[in-house]
Amino acid sequence: MSSQSSCIFCTIVKGIFKLLETETMLAFMDIGPIARGHCLVIPKYHAAKLSDLPDHQMGDILPALAKIASASGNENYNILQNNGRPAHQEVDHVHFHYIPKPADAGDKAGLVVGWPIQGLSQEEIRTSYDELKRKL
Ligand code: 5GP
Ligand code: ZN
């Protein structure tokens, strides 16, 4: 396991409210939930952003999220993974939020999403596509 002594999620590996654990993954309750049942799934390997995480450290994460979603029985929920301060990442260790969305919560509980559609033309979308496709 890679770790950083200053990283809260590296030290929390010893922590409380553990839900699931494998060799490479840990799931636990979020300390500042925005809905009842809000929890986090992390790789044990310390990487700040998803793009820093080696592929072989990712394998247990999606199955754990699906297992939690299934076990908790919530009909509505979001999986959220933030990268970088402008994108609302506060803890610099890759983590996936499982956030239940109560059906009648509106903006009072669960994830509240802004969705600023840019109104790009097909040509502008094609430019983004060409740039990205070239690099993949
Ligand atoms: P981010 O904004 O980086 O995507 O989310 C960080 C999350 O980590 C927040 O939901 C916050 O409540 C949670 N968090 C921060 N520190 C701790 C901690 O020490 N323990 C737990 N369980 N969760 C934490
Ligand atoms: Zn860490």
mmCIF file of C-alpha atoms in Angstrom, residues 9 30 34 38 40 48-49 80-93 95 97 99 111-114 116:
data_model
loop_
_atom_site.group_PDB
_atom_site.id
_atom_site.type_symbol
_atom_site.label_atom_id
_atom_site.label_comp_id
_atom_site.label_asym_id
_atom_site.label_seq_id
_atom_site.Cartn_x
_atom_site.Cartn_y
_atom_site.Cartn_z
ATOM 1 C CA PHE A 9 -7.453 8.755 4.210
ATOM 2 C CA ASP A 30 -18.294 9.784 5.511
ATOM 3 C CA ILE A 34 -24.879 15.123 3.002
ATOM 4 C CA HIS A 38 -23.327 8.699 2.693
ATOM 5 C CA LEU A 40 -16.784 6.600 0.793
ATOM 6 C CA ALA A 48 -4.347 12.216 -5.294
ATOM 7 C CA LYS A 49 -6.389 11.952 -8.492
ATOM 8 C CA LEU A 80 -19.350 11.034 -7.167
ATOM 9 C CA GLN A 81 -15.608 11.268 -7.639
ATOM 10 C CA ASN A 82 -14.018 14.736 -7.475
ATOM 11 C CA ASN A 83 -10.573 15.663 -8.797
ATOM 12 C CA GLY A 84 -8.959 19.021 -7.986
ATOM 13 C CA ARG A 85 -10.108 21.973 -5.840
ATOM 14 C CA PRO A 86 -12.239 23.666 -8.534
ATOM 15 C CA ALA A 87 -13.957 20.302 -8.948
ATOM 16 C CA HIS A 88 -14.726 20.175 -5.172
ATOM 17 C CA GLN A 89 -11.989 17.767 -4.118
ATOM 18 C CA GLU A 90 -11.055 18.506 -0.487
ATOM 19 C CA VAL A 91 -9.127 15.336 0.377
ATOM 20 C CA ASP A 92 -6.225 14.579 -1.946
ATOM 21 C CA HIS A 93 -6.599 10.810 -1.889
ATOM 22 C CA HIS A 95 -12.295 8.558 -3.172
ATOM 23 C CA HIS A 97 -18.788 8.978 -2.723
ATOM 24 C CA ILE A 99 -24.651 9.370 -1.770
ATOM 25 C CA LEU A 111 -26.105 15.589 -4.072
ATOM 26 C CA VAL A 112 -27.268 18.877 -5.570
ATOM 27 C CA VAL A 113 -26.106 19.146 -9.157
ATOM 28 C CA GLY A 114 -25.609 22.171 -11.374
ATOM 29 C CA PRO A 116 -24.459 24.256 -17.133
#
